[in-house]
Tab-separated table of C-alpha atoms in Angstrom:
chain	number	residue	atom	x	y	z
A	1	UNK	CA	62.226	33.135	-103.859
A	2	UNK	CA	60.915	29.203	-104.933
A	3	UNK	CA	60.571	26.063	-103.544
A	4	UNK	CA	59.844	22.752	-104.917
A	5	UNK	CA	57.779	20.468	-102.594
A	6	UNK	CA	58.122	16.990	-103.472
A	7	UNK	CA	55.795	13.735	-102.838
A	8	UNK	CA	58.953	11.233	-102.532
A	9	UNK	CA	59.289	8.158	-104.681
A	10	UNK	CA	58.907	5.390	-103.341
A	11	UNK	CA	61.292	3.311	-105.740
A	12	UNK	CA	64.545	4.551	-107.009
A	13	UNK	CA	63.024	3.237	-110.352
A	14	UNK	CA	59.532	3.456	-111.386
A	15	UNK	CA	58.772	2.881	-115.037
A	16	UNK	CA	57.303	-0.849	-114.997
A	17	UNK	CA	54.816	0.269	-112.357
A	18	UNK	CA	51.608	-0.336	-113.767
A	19	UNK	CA	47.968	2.272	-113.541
A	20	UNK	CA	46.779	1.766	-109.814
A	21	UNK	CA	45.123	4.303	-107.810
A	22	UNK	CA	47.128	7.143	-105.757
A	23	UNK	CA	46.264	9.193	-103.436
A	24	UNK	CA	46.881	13.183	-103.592
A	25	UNK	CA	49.667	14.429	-101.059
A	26	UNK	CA	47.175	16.772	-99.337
A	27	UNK	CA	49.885	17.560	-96.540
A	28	UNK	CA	51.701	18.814	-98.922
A	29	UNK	CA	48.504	20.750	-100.462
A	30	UNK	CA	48.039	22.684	-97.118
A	31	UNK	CA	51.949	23.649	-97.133
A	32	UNK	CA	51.961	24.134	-100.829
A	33	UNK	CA	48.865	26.938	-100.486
A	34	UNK	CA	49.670	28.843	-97.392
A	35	UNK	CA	53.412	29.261	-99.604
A	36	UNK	CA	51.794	30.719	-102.147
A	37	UNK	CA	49.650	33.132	-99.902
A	38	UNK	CA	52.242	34.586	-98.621
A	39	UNK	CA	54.340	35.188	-102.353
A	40	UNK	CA	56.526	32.282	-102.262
A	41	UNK	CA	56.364	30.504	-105.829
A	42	UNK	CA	55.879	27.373	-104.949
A	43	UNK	CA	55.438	23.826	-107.347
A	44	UNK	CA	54.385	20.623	-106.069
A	45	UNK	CA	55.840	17.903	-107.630
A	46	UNK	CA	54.608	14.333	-107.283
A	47	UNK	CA	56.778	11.644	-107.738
A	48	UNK	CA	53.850	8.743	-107.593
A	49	UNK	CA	50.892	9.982	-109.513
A	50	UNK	CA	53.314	11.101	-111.883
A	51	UNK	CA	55.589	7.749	-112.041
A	52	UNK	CA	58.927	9.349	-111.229
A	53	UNK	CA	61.977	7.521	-110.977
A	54	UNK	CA	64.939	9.179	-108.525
A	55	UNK	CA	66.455	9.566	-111.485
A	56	UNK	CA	63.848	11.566	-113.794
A	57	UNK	CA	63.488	13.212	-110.551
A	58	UNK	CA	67.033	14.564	-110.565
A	59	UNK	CA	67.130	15.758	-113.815
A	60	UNK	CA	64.328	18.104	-113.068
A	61	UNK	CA	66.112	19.565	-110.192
A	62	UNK	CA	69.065	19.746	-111.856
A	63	UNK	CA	67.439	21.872	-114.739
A	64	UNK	CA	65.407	23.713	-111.892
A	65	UNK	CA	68.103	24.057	-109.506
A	66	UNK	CA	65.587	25.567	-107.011
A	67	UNK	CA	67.078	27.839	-103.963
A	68	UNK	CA	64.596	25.559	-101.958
A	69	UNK	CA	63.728	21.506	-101.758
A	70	UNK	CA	61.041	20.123	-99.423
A	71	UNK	CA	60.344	16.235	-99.167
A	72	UNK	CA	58.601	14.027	-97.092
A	73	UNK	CA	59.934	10.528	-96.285
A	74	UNK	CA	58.702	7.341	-94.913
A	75	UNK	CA	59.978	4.053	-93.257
A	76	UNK	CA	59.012	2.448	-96.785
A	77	UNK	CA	61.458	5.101	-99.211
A	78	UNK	CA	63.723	6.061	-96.627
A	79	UNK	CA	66.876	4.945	-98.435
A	80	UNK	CA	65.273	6.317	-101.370
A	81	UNK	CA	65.120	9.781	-100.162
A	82	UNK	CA	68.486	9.377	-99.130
A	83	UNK	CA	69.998	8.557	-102.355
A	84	UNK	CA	67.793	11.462	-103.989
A	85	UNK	CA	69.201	14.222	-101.145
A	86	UNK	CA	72.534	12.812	-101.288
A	87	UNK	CA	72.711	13.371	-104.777
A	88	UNK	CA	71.600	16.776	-105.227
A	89	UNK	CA	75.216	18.399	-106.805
A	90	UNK	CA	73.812	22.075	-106.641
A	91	UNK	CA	73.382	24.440	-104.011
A	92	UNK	CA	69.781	24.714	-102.214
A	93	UNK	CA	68.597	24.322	-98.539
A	94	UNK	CA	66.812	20.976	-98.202
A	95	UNK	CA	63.583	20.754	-95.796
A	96	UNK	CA	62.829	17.141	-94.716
A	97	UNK	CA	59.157	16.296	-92.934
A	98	UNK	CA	56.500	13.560	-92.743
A	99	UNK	CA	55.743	11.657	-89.967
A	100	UNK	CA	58.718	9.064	-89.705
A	101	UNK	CA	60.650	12.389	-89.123
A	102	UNK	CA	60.163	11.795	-85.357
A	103	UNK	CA	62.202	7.993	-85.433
A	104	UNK	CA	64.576	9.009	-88.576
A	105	UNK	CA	65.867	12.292	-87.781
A	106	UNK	CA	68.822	11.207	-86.068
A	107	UNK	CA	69.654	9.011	-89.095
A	108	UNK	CA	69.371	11.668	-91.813
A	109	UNK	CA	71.537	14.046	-89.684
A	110	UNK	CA	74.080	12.066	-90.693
A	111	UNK	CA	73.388	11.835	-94.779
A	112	UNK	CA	76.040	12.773	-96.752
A	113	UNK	CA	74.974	16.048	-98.462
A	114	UNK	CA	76.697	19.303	-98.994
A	115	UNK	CA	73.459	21.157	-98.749
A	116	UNK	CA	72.154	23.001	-95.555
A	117	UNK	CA	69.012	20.244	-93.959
A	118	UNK	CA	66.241	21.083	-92.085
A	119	UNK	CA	63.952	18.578	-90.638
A	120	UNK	CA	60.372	19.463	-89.597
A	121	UNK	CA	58.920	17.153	-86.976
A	122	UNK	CA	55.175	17.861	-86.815
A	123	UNK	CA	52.780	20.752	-88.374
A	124	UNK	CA	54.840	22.071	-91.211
A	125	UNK	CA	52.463	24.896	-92.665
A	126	UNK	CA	53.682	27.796	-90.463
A	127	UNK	CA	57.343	27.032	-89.887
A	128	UNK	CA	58.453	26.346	-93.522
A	129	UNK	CA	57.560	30.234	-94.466
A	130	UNK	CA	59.686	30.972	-91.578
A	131	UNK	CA	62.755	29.221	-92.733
A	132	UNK	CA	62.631	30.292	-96.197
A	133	UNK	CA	62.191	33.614	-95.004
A	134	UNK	CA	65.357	32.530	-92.666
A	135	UNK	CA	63.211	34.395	-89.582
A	136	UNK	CA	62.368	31.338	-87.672
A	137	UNK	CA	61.540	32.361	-84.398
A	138	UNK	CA	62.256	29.097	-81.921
A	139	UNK	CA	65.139	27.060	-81.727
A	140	UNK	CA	65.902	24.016	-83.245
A	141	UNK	CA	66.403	21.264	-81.022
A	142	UNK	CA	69.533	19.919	-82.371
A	143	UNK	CA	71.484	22.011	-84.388
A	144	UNK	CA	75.056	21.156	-85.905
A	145	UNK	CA	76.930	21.575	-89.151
A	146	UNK	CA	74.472	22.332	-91.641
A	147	UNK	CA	71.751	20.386	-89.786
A	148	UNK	CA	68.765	21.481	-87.392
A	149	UNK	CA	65.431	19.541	-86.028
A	150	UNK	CA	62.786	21.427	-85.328
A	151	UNK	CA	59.945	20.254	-83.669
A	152	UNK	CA	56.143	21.323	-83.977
A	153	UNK	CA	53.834	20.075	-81.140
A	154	UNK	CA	51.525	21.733	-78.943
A	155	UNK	CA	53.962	23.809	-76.899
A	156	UNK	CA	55.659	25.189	-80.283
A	157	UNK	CA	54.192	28.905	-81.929
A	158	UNK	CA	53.978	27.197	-85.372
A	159	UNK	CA	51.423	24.172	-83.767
A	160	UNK	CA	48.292	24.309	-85.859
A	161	UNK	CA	45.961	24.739	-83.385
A	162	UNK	CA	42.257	24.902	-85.474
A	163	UNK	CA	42.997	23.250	-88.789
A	164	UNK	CA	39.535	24.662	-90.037
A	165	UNK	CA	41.452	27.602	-91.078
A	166	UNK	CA	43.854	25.940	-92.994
A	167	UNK	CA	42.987	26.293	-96.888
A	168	UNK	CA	44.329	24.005	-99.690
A	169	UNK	CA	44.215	25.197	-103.167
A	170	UNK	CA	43.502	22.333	-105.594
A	171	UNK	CA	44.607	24.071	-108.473
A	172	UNK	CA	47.913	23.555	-107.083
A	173	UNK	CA	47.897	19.970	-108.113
A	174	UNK	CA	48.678	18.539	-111.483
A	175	UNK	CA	45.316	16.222	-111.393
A	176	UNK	CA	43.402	17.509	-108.269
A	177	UNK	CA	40.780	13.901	-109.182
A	178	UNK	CA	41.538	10.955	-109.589
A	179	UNK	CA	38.695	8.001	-111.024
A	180	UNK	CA	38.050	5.618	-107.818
A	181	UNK	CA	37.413	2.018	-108.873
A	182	UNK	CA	33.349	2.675	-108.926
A	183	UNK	CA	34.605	4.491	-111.723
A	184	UNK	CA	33.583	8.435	-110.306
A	185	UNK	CA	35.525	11.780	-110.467
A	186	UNK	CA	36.785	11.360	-106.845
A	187	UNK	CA	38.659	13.710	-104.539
A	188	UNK	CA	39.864	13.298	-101.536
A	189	UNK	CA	39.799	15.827	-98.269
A	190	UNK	CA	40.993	15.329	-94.452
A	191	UNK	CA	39.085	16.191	-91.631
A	192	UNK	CA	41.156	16.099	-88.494
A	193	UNK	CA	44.919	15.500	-88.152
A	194	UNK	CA	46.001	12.782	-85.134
A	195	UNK	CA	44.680	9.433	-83.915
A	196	UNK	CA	42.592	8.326	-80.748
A	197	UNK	CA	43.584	4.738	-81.155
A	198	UNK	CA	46.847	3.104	-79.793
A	199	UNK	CA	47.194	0.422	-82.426
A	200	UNK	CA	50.789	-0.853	-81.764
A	201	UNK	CA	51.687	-1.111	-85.572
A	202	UNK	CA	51.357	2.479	-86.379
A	203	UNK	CA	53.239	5.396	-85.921
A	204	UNK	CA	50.038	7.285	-85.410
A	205	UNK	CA	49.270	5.872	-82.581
A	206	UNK	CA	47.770	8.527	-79.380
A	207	UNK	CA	50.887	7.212	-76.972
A	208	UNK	CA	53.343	7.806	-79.547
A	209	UNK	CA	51.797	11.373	-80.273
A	210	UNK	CA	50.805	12.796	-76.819
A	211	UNK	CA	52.306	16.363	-77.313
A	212	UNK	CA	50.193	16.475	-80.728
A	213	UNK	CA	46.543	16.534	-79.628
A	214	UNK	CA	43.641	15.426	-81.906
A	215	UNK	CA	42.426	18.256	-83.920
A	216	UNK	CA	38.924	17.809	-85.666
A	217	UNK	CA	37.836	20.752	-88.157
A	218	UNK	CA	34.420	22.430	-87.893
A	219	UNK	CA	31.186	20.438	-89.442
A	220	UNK	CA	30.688	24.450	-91.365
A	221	UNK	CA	34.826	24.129	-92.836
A	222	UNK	CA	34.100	20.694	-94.088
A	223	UNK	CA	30.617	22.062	-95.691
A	224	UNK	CA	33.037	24.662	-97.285
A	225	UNK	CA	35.372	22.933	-98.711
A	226	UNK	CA	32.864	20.548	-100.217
A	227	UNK	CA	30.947	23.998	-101.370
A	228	UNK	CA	34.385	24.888	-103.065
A	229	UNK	CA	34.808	21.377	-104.738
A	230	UNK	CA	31.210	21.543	-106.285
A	231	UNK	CA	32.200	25.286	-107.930
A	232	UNK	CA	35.690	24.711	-108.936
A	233	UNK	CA	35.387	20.415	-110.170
A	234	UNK	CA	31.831	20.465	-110.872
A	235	UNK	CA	32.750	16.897	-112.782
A	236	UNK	CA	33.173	15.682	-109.155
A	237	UNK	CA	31.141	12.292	-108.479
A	238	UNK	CA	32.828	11.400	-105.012
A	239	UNK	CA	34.363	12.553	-101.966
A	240	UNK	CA	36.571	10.041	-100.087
A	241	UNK	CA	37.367	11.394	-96.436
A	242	UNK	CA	41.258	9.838	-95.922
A	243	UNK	CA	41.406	9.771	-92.424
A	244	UNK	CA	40.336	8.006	-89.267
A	245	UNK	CA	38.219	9.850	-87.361
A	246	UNK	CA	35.471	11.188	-89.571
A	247	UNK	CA	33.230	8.329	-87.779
A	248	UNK	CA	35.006	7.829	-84.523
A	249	UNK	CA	31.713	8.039	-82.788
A	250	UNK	CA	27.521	8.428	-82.921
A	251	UNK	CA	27.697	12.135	-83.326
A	252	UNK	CA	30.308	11.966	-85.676
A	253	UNK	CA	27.866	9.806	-87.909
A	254	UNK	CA	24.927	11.719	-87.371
A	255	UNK	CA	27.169	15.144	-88.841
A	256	UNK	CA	28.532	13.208	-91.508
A	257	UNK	CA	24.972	12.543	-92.618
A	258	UNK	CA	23.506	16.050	-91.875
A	259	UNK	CA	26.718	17.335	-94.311
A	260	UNK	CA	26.541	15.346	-97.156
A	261	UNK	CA	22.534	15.301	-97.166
A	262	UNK	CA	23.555	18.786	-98.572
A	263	UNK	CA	25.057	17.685	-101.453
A	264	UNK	CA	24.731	14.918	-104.356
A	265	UNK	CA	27.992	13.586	-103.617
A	266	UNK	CA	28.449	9.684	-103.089
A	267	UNK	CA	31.234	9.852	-100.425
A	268	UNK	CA	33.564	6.841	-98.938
A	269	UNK	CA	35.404	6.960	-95.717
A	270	UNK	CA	37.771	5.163	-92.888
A	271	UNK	CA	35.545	3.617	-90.314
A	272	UNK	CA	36.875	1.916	-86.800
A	273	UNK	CA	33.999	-1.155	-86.509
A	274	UNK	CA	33.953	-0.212	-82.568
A	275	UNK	CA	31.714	2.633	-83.903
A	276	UNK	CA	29.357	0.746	-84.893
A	277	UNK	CA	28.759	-0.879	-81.811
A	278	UNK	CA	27.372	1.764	-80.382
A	279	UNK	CA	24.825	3.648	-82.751
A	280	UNK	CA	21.199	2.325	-84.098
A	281	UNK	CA	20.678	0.787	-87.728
A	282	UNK	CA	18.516	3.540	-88.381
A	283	UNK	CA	21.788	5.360	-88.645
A	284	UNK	CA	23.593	3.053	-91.095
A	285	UNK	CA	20.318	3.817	-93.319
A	286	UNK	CA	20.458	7.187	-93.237
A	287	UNK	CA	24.499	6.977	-93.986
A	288	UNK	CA	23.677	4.971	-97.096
A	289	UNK	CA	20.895	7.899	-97.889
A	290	UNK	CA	22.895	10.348	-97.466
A	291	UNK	CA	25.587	9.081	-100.206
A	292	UNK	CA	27.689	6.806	-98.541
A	293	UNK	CA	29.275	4.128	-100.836
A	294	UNK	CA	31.289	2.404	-98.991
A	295	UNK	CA	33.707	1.943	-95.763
A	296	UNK	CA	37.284	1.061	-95.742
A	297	UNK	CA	37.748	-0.861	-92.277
A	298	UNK	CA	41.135	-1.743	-90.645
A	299	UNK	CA	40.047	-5.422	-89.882
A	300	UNK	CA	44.006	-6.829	-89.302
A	301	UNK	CA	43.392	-10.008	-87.387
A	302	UNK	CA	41.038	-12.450	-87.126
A	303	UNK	CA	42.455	-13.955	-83.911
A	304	UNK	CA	41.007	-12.225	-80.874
A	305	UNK	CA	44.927	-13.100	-79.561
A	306	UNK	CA	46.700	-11.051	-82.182
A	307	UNK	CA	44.350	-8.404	-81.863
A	308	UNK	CA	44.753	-7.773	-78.470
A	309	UNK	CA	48.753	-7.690	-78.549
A	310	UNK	CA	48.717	-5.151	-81.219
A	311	UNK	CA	45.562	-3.043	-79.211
A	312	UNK	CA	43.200	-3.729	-81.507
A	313	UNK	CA	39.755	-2.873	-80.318
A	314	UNK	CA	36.701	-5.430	-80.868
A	315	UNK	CA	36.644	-8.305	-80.962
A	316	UNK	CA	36.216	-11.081	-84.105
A	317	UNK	CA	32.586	-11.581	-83.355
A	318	UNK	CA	32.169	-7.756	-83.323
A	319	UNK	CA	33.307	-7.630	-86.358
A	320	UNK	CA	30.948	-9.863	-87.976
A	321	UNK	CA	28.019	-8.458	-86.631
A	322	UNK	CA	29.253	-4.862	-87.214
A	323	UNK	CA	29.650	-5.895	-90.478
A	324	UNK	CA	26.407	-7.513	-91.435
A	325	UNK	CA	25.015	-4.528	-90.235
A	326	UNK	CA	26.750	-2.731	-92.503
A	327	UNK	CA	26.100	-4.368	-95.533
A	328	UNK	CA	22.493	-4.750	-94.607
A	329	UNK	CA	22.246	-1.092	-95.407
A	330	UNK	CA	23.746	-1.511	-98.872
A	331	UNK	CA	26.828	0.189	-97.973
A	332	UNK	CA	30.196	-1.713	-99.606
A	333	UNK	CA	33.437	-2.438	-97.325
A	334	UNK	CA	37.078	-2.482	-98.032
A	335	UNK	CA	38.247	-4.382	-95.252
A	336	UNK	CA	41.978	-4.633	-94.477
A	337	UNK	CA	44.114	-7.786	-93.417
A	338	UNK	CA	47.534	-8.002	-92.241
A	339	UNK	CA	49.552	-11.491	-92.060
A	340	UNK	CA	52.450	-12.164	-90.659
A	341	UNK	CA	52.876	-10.082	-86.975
A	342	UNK	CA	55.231	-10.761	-84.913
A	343	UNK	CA	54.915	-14.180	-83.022
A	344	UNK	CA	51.460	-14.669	-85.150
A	345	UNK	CA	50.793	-18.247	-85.615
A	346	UNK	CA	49.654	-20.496	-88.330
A	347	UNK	CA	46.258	-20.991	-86.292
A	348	UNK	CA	46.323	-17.477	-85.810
A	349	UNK	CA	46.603	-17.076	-89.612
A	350	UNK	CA	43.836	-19.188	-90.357
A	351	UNK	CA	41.395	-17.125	-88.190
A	352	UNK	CA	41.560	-14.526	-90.057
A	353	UNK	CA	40.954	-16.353	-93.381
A	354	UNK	CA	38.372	-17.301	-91.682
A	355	UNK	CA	36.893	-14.148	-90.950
A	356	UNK	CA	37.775	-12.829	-94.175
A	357	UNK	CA	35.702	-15.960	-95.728
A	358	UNK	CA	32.678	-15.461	-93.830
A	359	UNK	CA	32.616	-11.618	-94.196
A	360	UNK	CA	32.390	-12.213	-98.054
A	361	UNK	CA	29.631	-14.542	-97.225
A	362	UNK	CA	27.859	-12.116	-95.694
A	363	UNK	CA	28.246	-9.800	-98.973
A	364	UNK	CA	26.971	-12.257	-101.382
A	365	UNK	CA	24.387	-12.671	-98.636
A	366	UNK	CA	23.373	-9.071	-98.743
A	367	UNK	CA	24.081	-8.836	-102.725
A	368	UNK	CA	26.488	-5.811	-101.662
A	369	UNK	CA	30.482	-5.363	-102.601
A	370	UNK	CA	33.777	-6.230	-100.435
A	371	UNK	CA	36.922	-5.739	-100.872
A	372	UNK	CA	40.038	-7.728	-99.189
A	373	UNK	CA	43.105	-5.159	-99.028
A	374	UNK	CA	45.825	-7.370	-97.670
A	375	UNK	CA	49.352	-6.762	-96.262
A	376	UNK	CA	52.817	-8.397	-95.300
A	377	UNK	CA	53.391	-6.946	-91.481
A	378	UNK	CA	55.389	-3.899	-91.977
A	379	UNK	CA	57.633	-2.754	-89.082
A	380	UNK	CA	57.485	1.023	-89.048
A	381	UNK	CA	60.099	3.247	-86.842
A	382	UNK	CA	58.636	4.742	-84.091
A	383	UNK	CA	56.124	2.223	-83.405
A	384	UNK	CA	55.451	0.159	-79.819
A	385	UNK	CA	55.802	-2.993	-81.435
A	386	UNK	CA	59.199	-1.488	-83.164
A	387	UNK	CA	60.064	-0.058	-79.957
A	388	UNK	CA	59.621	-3.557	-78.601
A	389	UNK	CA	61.500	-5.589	-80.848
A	390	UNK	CA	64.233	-2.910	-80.733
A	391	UNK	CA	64.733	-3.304	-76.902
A	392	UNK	CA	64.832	-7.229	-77.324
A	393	UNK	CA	67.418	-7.040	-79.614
A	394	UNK	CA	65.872	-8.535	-82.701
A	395	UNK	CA	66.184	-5.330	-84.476
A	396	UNK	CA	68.562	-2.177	-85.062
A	397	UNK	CA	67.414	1.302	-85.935
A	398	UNK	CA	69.264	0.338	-89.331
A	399	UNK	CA	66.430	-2.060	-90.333
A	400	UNK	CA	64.551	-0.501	-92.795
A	401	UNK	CA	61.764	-1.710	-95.385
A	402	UNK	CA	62.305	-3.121	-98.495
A	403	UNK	CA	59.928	-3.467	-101.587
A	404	UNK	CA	58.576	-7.148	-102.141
A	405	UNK	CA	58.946	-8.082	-105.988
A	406	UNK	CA	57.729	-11.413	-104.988
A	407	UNK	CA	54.415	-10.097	-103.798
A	408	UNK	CA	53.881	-7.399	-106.602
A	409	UNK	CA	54.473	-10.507	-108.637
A	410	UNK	CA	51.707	-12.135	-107.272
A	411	UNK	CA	48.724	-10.056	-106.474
A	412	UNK	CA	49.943	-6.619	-108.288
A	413	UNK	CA	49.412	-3.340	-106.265
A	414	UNK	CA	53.089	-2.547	-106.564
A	415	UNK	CA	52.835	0.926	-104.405
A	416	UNK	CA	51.771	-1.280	-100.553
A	417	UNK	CA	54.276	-4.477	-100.967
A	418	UNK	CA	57.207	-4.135	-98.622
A	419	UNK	CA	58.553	-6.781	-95.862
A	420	UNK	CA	60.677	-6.370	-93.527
A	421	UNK	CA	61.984	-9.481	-91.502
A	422	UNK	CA	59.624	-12.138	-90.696
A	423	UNK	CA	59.078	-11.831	-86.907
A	424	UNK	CA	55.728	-14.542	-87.552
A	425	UNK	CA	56.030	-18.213	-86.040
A	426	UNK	CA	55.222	-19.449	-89.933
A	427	UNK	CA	57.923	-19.122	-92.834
A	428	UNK	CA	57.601	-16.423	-95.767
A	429	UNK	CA	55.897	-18.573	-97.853
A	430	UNK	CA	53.114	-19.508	-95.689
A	431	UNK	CA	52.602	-15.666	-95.104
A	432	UNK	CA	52.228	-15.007	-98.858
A	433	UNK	CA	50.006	-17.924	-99.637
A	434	UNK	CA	47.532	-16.382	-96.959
A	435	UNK	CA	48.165	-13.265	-98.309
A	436	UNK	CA	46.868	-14.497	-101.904
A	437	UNK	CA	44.008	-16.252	-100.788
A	438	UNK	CA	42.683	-13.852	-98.637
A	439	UNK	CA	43.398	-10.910	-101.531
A	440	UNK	CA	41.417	-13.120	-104.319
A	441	UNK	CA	38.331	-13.336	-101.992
């Protein structure tokens, strides 16, 4: 009894993409590990660190021909995934998750595949075992002709309550480090699955999620794991925490610094700047002290307008000072900007070049690195503002994202550039001219 558990492509062909940096498919880790500790052979196979075309992809199953297939898929490679299920000739049972399940699943119901598909909405650790093991012990809510939807929130058996307990075995994973662009041994962990924000651009967001509570692991798990790195990668230079909460709040910081004062890591993390509102510059010392390189910060917009319609906390001026705080310490930022919104003007476009202007200021000011990440508006399913554009009838549930060759073409970074339509008050090319300016700061 196999499976194959596969981190999706996100281009049907991927040979001219050129070396960036990827992150590891740690959801897939956790899934991947408890698998294999319960004697199910299990191979991860990623299709973007390794540069996998759909096709190259195929062969392997084909070759393989494993009894079981699990995938994620997103609103960026839906139609990608679909072409790579729909193609599978042999015989297996397909398992489908990630978290565009929840807004897809009625869509990939309906692919065109002889093969038996399950779709996982939520945890997926717990239930997959079950379904191999064809023992799964709730019902699927929707079930017909080879297809079921399961769902895994807080009122389901298979909900992960504490993720502390949840182990990942690196070893797992063809390269379990990658080299971050401070040129360290990196690896990356996750400390707490879920969102408190309501941002209205992301899937994520706490109204779209209510039956999936936040879950934060323990400050002693997090010590483990980072125990386990320094045994098993000694090489290991860096620790980069992917997601958002690990300094949602003062006491947040203050365990972040009484964890990695423990080690001799130099460690990088998600930040929301509201946090920093509210806790002392002593604090942002002792961060810096304690290892901390530097802060990726979801910026968006500097127009206080946009930001409020897609529930952006702070405020622009917040954001400066936040900031200058920041790099006062000596800590770098990766801050991250987003053009083209829907009903975003051309003034509103120019605040945030603006902002993004004066922030760099501030880090030639303080003789400390930043880092513009910027971004076409991408309309995910399942979000408010898709949700919204949906009921207004500027969109169907068939409008999915497509890459953007003509902004890989001009700033690189082929892995983040899709568009969907332009729902901005500017045309395209204003959009990408912002976009290039702002990226080359």
């Amino acid at each position: 009894m196999g499976i194959i558990l596969i981190n999706s492509p996100l281009y049907l062909n991927q040979d001219d993409v050129v070396s960036e940096h990827f992150l590891l498919p740690i959801g897939l880790g956790y899934i991947a590990t408890y698998l294999a500790n319960n004697d199910v052979n299990v191979t991860i196979i990623d299709s973007v660190n390794e540069n996998l075309s759909v096709e190259t992809l195929q062969e392997t199953l084909n070759l393989i021909k494993p009894k079981f297939i699990g995938v994620n898929v997103f609103s960026t490679n839906y139609n990608v995934v679909k072409e790579l299920i729909e193609n599978i000739a042999f015989e297996c049972h397909i398992i489908i998750g990630g978290l565009s399940t929840k807004a897809l699943y009625q869509q990939i119901v309906e692919w065109d595949s002889i093969n038996k598909i399950d779709i996982v909405i939520g945890d997926g650790e717990y239930i997959i075992l079950d379904i191999i093991r064809d023992d799964v012990k709730e019902s699927a809510f929707y079930e017909e002709s080879k297809r079921r939807v399961f769902l895994v929130d807080k009122n389901s058996i298979y909900y992960s309550e504490d993720i502390s307990n949840i182990s990942l075995d690196r070893k797992l994973f063809l390269k379990p480090y990658s080299l971050n662009i401070l040129g360290e041994n990196e690896i990356n962990i996750v400390t707490s699955r879920g969102c408190v924000y309501n941002c209205s651009y992301c899937a994520a967001a706490r109204s779209q999620n209510r039956n999936s509570p936040v879950r934060l692991r323990s400050v002693d798990s997090i010590k483990n794991e980072l125990i386990e790195i320094k045994q098993l990668f000694p090489e290991t230079e860096s620790i980069r925490i992917l997601d958002d909460l690990f300094l949602k709040s003062k006491q947040s910081i203050i365990e972040a610094i009484n964890i990695f004062s423990e080690f001799d890591f130099n460690w990088r993390a998600m930040a929301h700047i509201n946090t920093f509102s509210k806790i002392e510059n002593n604090l942002i010392y002792l961060m810096k002290q304690s290892g901390c390189s530097e802060l990726f910060i979801g910026i968006e917009s500097g127009s206080n307008e946009i930001r409020q319609k897609i529930s952006k906390f702070g405020t622009r001026d917040m954001v400066l000072e936040n900031i200058s705080r920041i790099f006062e310490s000596g800590i770098k930022v990766k801050g991250y900007f987003i053009y083209g919104f829907p009903d975003e003007s051309l003034e509103d476009m120019e605040q945030t070049y603006q902002l993004a202007k004066e922030i760099k200021d501030l880090s030639i000011k303080y003789n400390v690195g930043f880092r513009a990440s910027v971004f076409q508006f991408r309309l995910y399913h399942g979000t408010e503002i898709f949700k919204s554009l949906l009921q207004n009838g500027k969109i169907t549930n068939e409008d999915f994202l497509t890459p953007s060759p003509q902004l890989t073409n001009l700033i690189g970074r082929k892995q983040f550039n899709f568009q969907s339509k332009n729902f901005s008050n500017v045309c395209i090319d204003t959009i990408l001219d912002y976009i290039c300016r702002t990226n080359s700061l």
